[in-house]
Every structure is written in C-alpha cells, then in structure tokens.
Coordinates of C-alpha atoms in Angstrom, one line a residue:
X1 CA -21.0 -6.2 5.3
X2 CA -20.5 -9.8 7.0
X3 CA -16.8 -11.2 7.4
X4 CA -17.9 -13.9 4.9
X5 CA -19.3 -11.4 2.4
X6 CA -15.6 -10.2 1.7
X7 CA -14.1 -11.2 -1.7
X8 CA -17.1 -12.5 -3.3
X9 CA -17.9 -9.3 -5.4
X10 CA -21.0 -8.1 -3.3
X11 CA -21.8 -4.5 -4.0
X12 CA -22.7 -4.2 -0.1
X13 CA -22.9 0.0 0.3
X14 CA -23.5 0.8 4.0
X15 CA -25.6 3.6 4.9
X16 CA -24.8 7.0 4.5
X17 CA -24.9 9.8 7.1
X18 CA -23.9 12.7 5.7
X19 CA -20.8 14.1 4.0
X20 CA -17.6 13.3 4.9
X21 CA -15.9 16.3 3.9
X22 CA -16.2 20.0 4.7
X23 CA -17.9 21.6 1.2
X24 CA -14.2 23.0 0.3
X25 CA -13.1 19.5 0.0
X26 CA -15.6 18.0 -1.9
X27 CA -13.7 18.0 -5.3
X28 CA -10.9 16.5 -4.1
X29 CA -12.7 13.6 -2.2
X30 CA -15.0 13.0 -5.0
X31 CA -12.1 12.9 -7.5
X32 CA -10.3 10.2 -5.5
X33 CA -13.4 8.2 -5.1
X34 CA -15.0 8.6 -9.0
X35 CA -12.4 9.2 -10.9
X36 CA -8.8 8.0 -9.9
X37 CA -9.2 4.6 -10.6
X38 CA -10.5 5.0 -14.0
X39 CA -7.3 7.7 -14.6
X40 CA -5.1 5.0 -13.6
X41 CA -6.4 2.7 -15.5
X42 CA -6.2 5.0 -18.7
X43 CA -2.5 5.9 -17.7
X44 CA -1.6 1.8 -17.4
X45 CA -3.6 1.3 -20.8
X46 CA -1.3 4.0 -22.0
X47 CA -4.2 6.3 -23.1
X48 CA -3.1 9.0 -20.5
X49 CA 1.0 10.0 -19.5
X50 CA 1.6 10.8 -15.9
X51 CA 2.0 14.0 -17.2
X52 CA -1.6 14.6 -18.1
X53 CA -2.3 12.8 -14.8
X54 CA -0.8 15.2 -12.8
X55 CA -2.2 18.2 -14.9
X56 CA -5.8 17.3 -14.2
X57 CA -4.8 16.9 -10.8
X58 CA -3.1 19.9 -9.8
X59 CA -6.3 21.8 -11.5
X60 CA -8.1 20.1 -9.0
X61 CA -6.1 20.9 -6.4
X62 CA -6.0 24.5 -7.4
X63 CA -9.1 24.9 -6.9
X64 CA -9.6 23.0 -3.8
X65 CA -6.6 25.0 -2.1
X66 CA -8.8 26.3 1.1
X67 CA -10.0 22.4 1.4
X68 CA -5.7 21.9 2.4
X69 CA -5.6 24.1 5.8
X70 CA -8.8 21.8 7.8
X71 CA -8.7 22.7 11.7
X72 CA -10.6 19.1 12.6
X73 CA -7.8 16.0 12.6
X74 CA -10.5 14.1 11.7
X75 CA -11.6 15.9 8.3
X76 CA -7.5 16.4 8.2
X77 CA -7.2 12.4 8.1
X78 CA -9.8 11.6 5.5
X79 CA -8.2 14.5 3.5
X80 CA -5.0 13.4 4.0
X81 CA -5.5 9.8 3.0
X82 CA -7.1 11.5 -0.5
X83 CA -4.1 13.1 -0.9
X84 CA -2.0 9.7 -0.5
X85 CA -4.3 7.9 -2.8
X86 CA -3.3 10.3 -5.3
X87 CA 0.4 10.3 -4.8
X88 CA 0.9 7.0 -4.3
X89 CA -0.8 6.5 -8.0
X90 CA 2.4 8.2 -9.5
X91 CA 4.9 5.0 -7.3
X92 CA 5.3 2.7 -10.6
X93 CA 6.9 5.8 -12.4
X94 CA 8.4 6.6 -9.7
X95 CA 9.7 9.7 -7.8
X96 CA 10.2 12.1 -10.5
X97 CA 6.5 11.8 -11.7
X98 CA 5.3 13.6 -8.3
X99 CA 3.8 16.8 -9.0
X100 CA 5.3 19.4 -6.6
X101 CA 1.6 21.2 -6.1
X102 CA 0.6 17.3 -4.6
X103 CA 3.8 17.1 -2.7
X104 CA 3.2 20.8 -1.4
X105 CA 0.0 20.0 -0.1
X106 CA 0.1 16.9 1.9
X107 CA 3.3 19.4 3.5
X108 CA 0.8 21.3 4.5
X109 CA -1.5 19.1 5.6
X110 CA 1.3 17.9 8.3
X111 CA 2.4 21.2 9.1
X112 CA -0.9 21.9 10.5
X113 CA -1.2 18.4 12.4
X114 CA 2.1 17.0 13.1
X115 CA 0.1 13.7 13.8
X116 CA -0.7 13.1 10.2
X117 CA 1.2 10.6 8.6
X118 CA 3.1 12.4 5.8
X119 CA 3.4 8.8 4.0
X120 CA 0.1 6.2 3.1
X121 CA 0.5 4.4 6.2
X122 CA -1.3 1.6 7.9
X123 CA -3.8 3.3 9.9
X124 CA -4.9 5.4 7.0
X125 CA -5.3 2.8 4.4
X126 CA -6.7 0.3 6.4
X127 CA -8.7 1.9 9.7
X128 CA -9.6 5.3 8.3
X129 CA -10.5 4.3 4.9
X130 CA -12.7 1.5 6.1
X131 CA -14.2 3.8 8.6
X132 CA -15.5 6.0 6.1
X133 CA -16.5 3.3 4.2
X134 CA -18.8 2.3 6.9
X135 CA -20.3 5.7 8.0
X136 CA -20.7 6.9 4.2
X137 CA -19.9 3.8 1.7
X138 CA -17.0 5.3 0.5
X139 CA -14.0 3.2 0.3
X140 CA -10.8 4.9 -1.6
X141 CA -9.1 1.7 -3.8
X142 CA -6.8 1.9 -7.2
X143 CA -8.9 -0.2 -9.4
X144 CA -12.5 -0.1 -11.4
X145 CA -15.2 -2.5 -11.2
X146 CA -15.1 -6.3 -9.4
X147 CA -11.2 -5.6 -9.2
X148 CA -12.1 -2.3 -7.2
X149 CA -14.4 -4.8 -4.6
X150 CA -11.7 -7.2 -4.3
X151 CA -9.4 -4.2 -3.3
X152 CA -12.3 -2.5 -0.8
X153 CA -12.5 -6.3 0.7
X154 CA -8.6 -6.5 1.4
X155 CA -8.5 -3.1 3.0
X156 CA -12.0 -3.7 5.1
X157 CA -11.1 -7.3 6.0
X158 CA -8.1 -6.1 8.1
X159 CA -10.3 -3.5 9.8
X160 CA -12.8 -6.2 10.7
X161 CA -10.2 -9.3 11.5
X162 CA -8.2 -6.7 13.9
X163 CA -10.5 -6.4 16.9
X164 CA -10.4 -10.6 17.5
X165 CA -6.7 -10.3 18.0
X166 CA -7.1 -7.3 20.3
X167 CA -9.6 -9.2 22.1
X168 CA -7.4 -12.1 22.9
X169 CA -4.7 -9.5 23.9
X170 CA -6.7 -7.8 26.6
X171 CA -7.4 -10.8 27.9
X172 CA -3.6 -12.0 28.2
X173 CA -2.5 -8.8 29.0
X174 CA -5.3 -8.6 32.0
X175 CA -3.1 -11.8 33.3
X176 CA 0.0 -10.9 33.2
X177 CA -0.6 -7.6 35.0
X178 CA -3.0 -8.7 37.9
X179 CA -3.2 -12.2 37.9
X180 CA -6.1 -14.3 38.9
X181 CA -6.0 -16.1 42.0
X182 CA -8.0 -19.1 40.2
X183 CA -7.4 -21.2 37.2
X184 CA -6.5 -19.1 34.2
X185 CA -8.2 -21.4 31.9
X186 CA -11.3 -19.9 31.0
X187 CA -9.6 -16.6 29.9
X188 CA -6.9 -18.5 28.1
X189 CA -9.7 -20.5 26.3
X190 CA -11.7 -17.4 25.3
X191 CA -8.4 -15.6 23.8
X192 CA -7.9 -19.1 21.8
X193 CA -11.7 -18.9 20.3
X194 CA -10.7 -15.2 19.7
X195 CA -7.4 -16.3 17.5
X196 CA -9.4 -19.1 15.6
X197 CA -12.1 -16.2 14.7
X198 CA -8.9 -14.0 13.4
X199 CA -7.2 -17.1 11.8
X200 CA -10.6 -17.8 9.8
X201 CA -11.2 -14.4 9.1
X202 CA -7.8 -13.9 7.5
X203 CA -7.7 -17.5 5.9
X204 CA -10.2 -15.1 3.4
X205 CA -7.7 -13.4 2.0
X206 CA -6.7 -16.9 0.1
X207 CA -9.7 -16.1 -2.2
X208 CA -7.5 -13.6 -3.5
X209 CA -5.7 -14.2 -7.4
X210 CA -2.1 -13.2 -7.1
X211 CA -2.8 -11.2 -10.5
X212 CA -5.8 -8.8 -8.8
X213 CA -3.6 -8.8 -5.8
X214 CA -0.7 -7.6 -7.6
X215 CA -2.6 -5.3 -9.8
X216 CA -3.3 -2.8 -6.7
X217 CA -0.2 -3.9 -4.8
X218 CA 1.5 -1.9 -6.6
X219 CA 0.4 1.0 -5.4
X220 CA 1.9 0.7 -1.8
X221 CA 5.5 -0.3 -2.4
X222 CA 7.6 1.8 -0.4
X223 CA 8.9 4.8 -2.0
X224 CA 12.6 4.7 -3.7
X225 CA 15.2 5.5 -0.8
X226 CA 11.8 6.9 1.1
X227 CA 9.0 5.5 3.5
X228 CA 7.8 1.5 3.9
X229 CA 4.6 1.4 2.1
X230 CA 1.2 0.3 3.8
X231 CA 1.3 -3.4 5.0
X232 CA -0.1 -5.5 7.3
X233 CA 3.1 -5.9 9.3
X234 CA 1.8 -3.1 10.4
X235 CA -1.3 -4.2 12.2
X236 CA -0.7 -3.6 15.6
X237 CA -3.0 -5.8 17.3
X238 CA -0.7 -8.7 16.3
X239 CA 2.4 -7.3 17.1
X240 CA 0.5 -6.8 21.1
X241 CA -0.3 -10.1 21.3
X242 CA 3.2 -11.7 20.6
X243 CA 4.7 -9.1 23.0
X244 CA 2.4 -10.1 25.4
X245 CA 2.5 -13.7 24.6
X246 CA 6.6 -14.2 24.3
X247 CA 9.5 -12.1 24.7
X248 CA 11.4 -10.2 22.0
X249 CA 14.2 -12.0 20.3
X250 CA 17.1 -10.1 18.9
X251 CA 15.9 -10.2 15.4
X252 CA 12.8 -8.7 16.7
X253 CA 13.5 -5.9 18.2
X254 CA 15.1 -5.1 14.8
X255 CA 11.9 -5.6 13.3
X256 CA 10.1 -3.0 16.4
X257 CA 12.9 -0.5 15.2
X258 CA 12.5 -0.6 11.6
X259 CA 8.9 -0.4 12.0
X260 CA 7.6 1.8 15.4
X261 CA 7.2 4.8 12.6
X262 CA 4.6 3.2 10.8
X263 CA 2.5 1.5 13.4
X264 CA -1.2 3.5 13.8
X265 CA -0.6 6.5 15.6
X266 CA -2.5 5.5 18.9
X267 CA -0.7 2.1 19.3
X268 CA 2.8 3.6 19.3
X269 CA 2.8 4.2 22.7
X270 CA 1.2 0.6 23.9
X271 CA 3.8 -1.5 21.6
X272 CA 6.5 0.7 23.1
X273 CA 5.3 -0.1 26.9
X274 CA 4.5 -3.7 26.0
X275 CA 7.9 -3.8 24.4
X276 CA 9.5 -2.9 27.2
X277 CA 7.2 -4.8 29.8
X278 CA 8.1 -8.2 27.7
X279 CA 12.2 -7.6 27.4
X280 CA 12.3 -7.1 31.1
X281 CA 10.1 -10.5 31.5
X282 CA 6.2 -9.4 31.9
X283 CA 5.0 -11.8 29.6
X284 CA 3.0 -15.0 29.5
X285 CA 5.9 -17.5 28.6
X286 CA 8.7 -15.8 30.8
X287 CA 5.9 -15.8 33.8
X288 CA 5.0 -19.7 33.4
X289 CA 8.8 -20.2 33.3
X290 CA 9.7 -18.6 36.0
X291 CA 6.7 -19.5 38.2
X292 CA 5.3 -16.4 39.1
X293 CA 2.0 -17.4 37.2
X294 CA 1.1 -20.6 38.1
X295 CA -1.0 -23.0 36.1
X296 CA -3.2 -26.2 36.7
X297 CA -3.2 -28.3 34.3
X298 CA -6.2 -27.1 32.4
X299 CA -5.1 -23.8 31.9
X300 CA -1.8 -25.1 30.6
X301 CA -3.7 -27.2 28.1
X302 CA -5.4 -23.2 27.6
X303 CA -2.3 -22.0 26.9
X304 CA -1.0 -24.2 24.5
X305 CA -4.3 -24.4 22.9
X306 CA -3.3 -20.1 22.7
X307 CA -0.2 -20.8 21.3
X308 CA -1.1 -23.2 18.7
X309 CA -4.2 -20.9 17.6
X310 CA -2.3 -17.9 16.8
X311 CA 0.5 -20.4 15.2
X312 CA -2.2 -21.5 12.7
X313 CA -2.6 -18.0 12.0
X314 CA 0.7 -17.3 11.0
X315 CA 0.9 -20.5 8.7
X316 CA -2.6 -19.3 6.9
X317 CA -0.5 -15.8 6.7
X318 CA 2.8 -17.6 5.4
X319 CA 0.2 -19.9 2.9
X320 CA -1.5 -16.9 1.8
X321 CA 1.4 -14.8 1.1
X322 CA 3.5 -17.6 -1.0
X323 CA 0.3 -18.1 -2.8
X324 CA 0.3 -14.2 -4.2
X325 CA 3.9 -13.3 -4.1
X326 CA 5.5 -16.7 -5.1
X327 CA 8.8 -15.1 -6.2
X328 CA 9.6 -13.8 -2.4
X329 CA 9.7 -17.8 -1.8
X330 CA 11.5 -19.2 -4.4
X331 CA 14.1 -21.8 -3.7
X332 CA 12.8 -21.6 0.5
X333 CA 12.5 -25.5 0.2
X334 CA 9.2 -26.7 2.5
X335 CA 7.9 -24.3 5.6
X336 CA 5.8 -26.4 8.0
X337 CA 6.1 -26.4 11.4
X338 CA 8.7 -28.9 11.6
X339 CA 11.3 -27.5 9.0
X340 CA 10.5 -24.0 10.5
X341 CA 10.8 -25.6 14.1
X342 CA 14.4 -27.3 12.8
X343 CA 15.8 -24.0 11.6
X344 CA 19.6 -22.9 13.4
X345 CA 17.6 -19.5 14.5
X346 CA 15.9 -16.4 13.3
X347 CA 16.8 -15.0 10.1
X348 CA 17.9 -11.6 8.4
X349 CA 14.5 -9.4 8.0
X350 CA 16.4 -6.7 6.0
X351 CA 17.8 -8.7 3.6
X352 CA 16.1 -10.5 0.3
X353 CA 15.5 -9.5 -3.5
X354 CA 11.7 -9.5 -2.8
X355 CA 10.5 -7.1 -0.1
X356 CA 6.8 -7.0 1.1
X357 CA 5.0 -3.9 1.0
X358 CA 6.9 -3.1 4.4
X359 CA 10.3 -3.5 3.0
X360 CA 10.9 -6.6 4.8
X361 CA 11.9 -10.2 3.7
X362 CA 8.4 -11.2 3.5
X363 CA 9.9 -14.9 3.8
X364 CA 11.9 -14.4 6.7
X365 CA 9.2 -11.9 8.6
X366 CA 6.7 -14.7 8.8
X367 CA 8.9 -17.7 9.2
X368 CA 11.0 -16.2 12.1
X369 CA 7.3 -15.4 13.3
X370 CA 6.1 -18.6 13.4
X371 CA 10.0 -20.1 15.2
X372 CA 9.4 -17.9 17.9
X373 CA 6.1 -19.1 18.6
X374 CA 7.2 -22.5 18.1
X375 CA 10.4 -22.0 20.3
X376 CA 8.2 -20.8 23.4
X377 CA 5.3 -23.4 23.1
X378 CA 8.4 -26.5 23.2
X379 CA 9.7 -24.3 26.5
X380 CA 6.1 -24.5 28.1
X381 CA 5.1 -27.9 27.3
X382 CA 8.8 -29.2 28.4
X383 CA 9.0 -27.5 31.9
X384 CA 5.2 -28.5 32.5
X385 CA 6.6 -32.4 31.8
X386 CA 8.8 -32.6 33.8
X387 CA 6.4 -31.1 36.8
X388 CA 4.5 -34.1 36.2

C-alpha cells in the first residue's frame, strides 16, 4: 500500500507468505483477527456482557495453552500482541473485567522473554502489527468494516511515516559526531526534504473523523493506576531527532523519564545515549552556538530550513490532534507560532483533565514541543546576525 492510499478505505491485502503463527497458535491469532472486532462490537451494542466475552475467550485460550510457552521472540511478539488486543478490549469496563486466565497468560508470555512488553505498547501496536500486515495481510484493529481500514491505516501510517524522520536523524547525527570538513548544506537540505516527506505523510492523519478516531481510541487508554497506553509520543524516531537537533529542557527530561519504559525496545538504548550526548552539549544547536561546527551561510539557511520543516510537523501534529480530541484544548486561546513562541516557558506535561493515550497533557506535550523548536531556531538565526 502507497502512503497516499491510507485512509481512503482501499481493501489493499499484501501478499502472503505463509503463516504467521506456529499451528498451536492458530486459534488464538485467528480469533483476534476474525472475530474480536465483531465481539466488541456486540458487547458495545449490548448484545454480549464482558462476562460472556471473557468466557469465549478463556475457552479459546484453554485450548491454545501450548501456543503460550513459544521459544522464537519473534512468534513470542506476534503472540503477545494477540494477547494485548484481547485485553485491552476489556479497558472501557475497566480493570475488574480482566479474566485472570488472559492475565495469566501474557505472565507467562514475559516470564519466558523478559523483553516482551507485558503492556500494548508502541512497538507492538504499531511496528509489529504493521509488520505482519505486510508479510501476511493481517493487521489486528478493534473495529469491523471501513471503520476497521481507517484503524489498520492509523496503525500502518506510523510504521511508514517513521523511517523519513530516522532518515533525517542519521544524517544530523552523522554531523554532529564526525563533522564534515566542507559545507554542511547538502546533508542539512536532504534531512529537510526527509522532514517535509514525514510532515506530509502525517498531515494524513487529518482525514481522520474525531468519532472513528475515538471509536478505537478507546482501546489504548492507559490502564487505571497501571501502564500508559500505546501513543505516538512514543515514536522514537522523533524523539532522536529533537535530541539530536536541540538540547533537553527541564520539562523534557520529565517527559524522557515518564516515558523511557514504553519507547520500542531497540531504541531504548539510542534515546538514552543521545540523551545524554545532547545534555552534555553534542547537539546541532549547542555546536553552532558554541562554534565547534561551523557554518557558511548556505548551510545555515539548511539548517533553519531543518528547523522550520520539522516545526511544521509539529503544528500539522498539534492541528491534527485539536481536530480529534477538541476537549484536551478547550479554553487554550490561539496556538500559532507566535502565541506559542510568546509563552513565559514550557508547561506542566503531567497535569490536565484530558490525557492523550500516553497519559500526558496532550496540549502541553506538543506545544512545549513546538517552543523548544522555536526557542533554538531564534538562538541560531540571532548569533548568525550578528556574525554578519
């Protein structure tokens, strides 16, 4: 499927190659993918309780129970992300609709492979779902139908949009460790097509209704006094790229705390060396600043251009997101550059009556985004006047 297939209802299937699941775990996988959605639908029509949910399900499970103990992380992962899909169907009743034989199982999925997520996370939702989705056509969503596609095209637009963004942080991330003895331009214009690409990409997402947006979102809240749900806060190719692109501010490095847990597994490490690289001043704005990367004008001009790219993207993000979840922005007044720009500072990311999916303000997440961004691009463009 094409970037600009996504969210116009095309039944795109890609080409299977062979089953994705040992035999064992056929039941389970073929549950989640044929049946869940129309159960959940039954159960929000109120032609099935949670109670019968959970009955057929724990049948199921019963007799998939060899399917639980897989020795491959990679059959573990898909089977662990069925599991999720089933447990996170029971989060608008709440915890005390779990069944204990679902809870027991995804236990001892991660007490065979402690790397398993033990929660719907990221990397599961998005990368290894829409990996499947591509080697087999199966794509695990909540809803039936053209509400189903709309949900397969949020999940596999993220898993598409992602490698732009990763791009245009190798590139930067190329010059801040072994800088080029010629202009930087070129690299710094090729990262700023890369960010354009991921800004249109996700600019997508605005096909989306805020009522079929809202009718799988809640699937992935967090859980009560439990793990953030699945967001893309959580993308990691973004949060690279600002670490590699500005230092981290205070309110931040609150937001690297809170969320280092549910980053993809194989990006924890690289946020938490870029982190660290970036506080102690190995990134892009501190280098320019400081002088140890120096820059003609052209690739100044680059950089800014870099700067204002992934800017865009975060205002398409902050559009998108007041567009389906209006109530997180109520009474925020106008967000354009220049109010955001004329803020006193960053604001309080754990506090607000409307988390996101991460737990987050959603307001505040993106705004204080978006300052930052702004903050370093007037330090750049001030010290470069006054060189000239």
């Amino acid at each position: 499927m094409k970037q600009d297939d996504l969210f116009s209802g095309i039944k795109d299937t890609p080409a299977t190659s062979g089953p994705d699941a040992l035999p064992q775990a056929l039941r389970i996988r073929e549950y989640v993918l044929s049946e869940l959605p129309a159960d959940l639908t039954a159960v929000a029509r109120q032609e099935m309780t949670y109670a019968d949910l959970a009955g057929k399900q724990c049948r199921i499970l019963e007799t998939a129970a060899d399917a639980l103990p897989l020795g491959d992380i990679g059959e573990a992962r898909v089977l662990q992300l069925d599991l999720l899909f089933m447990l996170n169907g029971y989060l608008p009743a709440g915890p005390e609709a779990y069944p204990q034989p679902l809870l027991d199982a995804i236990s001892v999925q991660c007490a065979r492979h402690p790397s398993l997520d033990p929660h719907m996370s990221y990397e599961l939702l998005i990368d290894v779902n829409s990996e499947q989705w591509q080697l087999h056509g199966h794509m695990r969503v909540f809803s039936e139908g053209e509400l189903g596609l709309l949900e397969r095209d949020f999940y596999l637009g993220h898993h598409l949009a992602e490698p732009a963004v990763r791009t245009a942080f190798d590139l930067l991330s190329s010059m801040v460790s072994e800088p080029a003895p010629d202009s930087l331009a070129p690299g710094l214009e090729e990262a700023s097509r890369k960010l354009d690409t991921f800004r249109l990409d996700m600019a997508r997402y605005g096909k989306l209704t805020k009522e079929a947006f809202n009718s799988f979102r809640q699937y992935h809240m967090g859980h009560q006094d439990g793990p953030r749900g699945a967001s893309g806060a959580f993308m990691p190719g973004v949060q690279l790229l600002e670490l590699v692109l500005v230092p981290p501010t205070e309110e931040y490095e609150v937001y690297l705390d809170q969320s280092m847990p549910y980053f993809p597994v194989w990006s924890r490490p690289l946020i938490a060396e870029w982190r660290g690289r970036s506080a102690k001043g190995d990134n892009i704005t501190d280098a320019v600043l400081d002088g140890r990367l120096k820059l003609d004008q052209e690739s100044v001009t680059a950089l800014l251009g870099v700067l204002d790219k992934f800017t865009d993207f975060r205002m398409v993000h902050l559009g998108v997101t007041r567009k389906l979840i209006p109530e997180a922005f109520e009474g925020a007044g106008g967000m354009t550059r220049r109010t955001i720009a004329a803020q006193s500072g960053e604001r309080n990311i754990l506090t607000g009556d409307n988390p996101g999916t991460s737990g987050f303000s959603v307001r505040n997440v993106l705004t204080n985004a978006v300052y930052r961004l702004l903050a370093a691009r007037k330090e750049i463009e001030s010290i470069h006047a006054d060189a000239n």
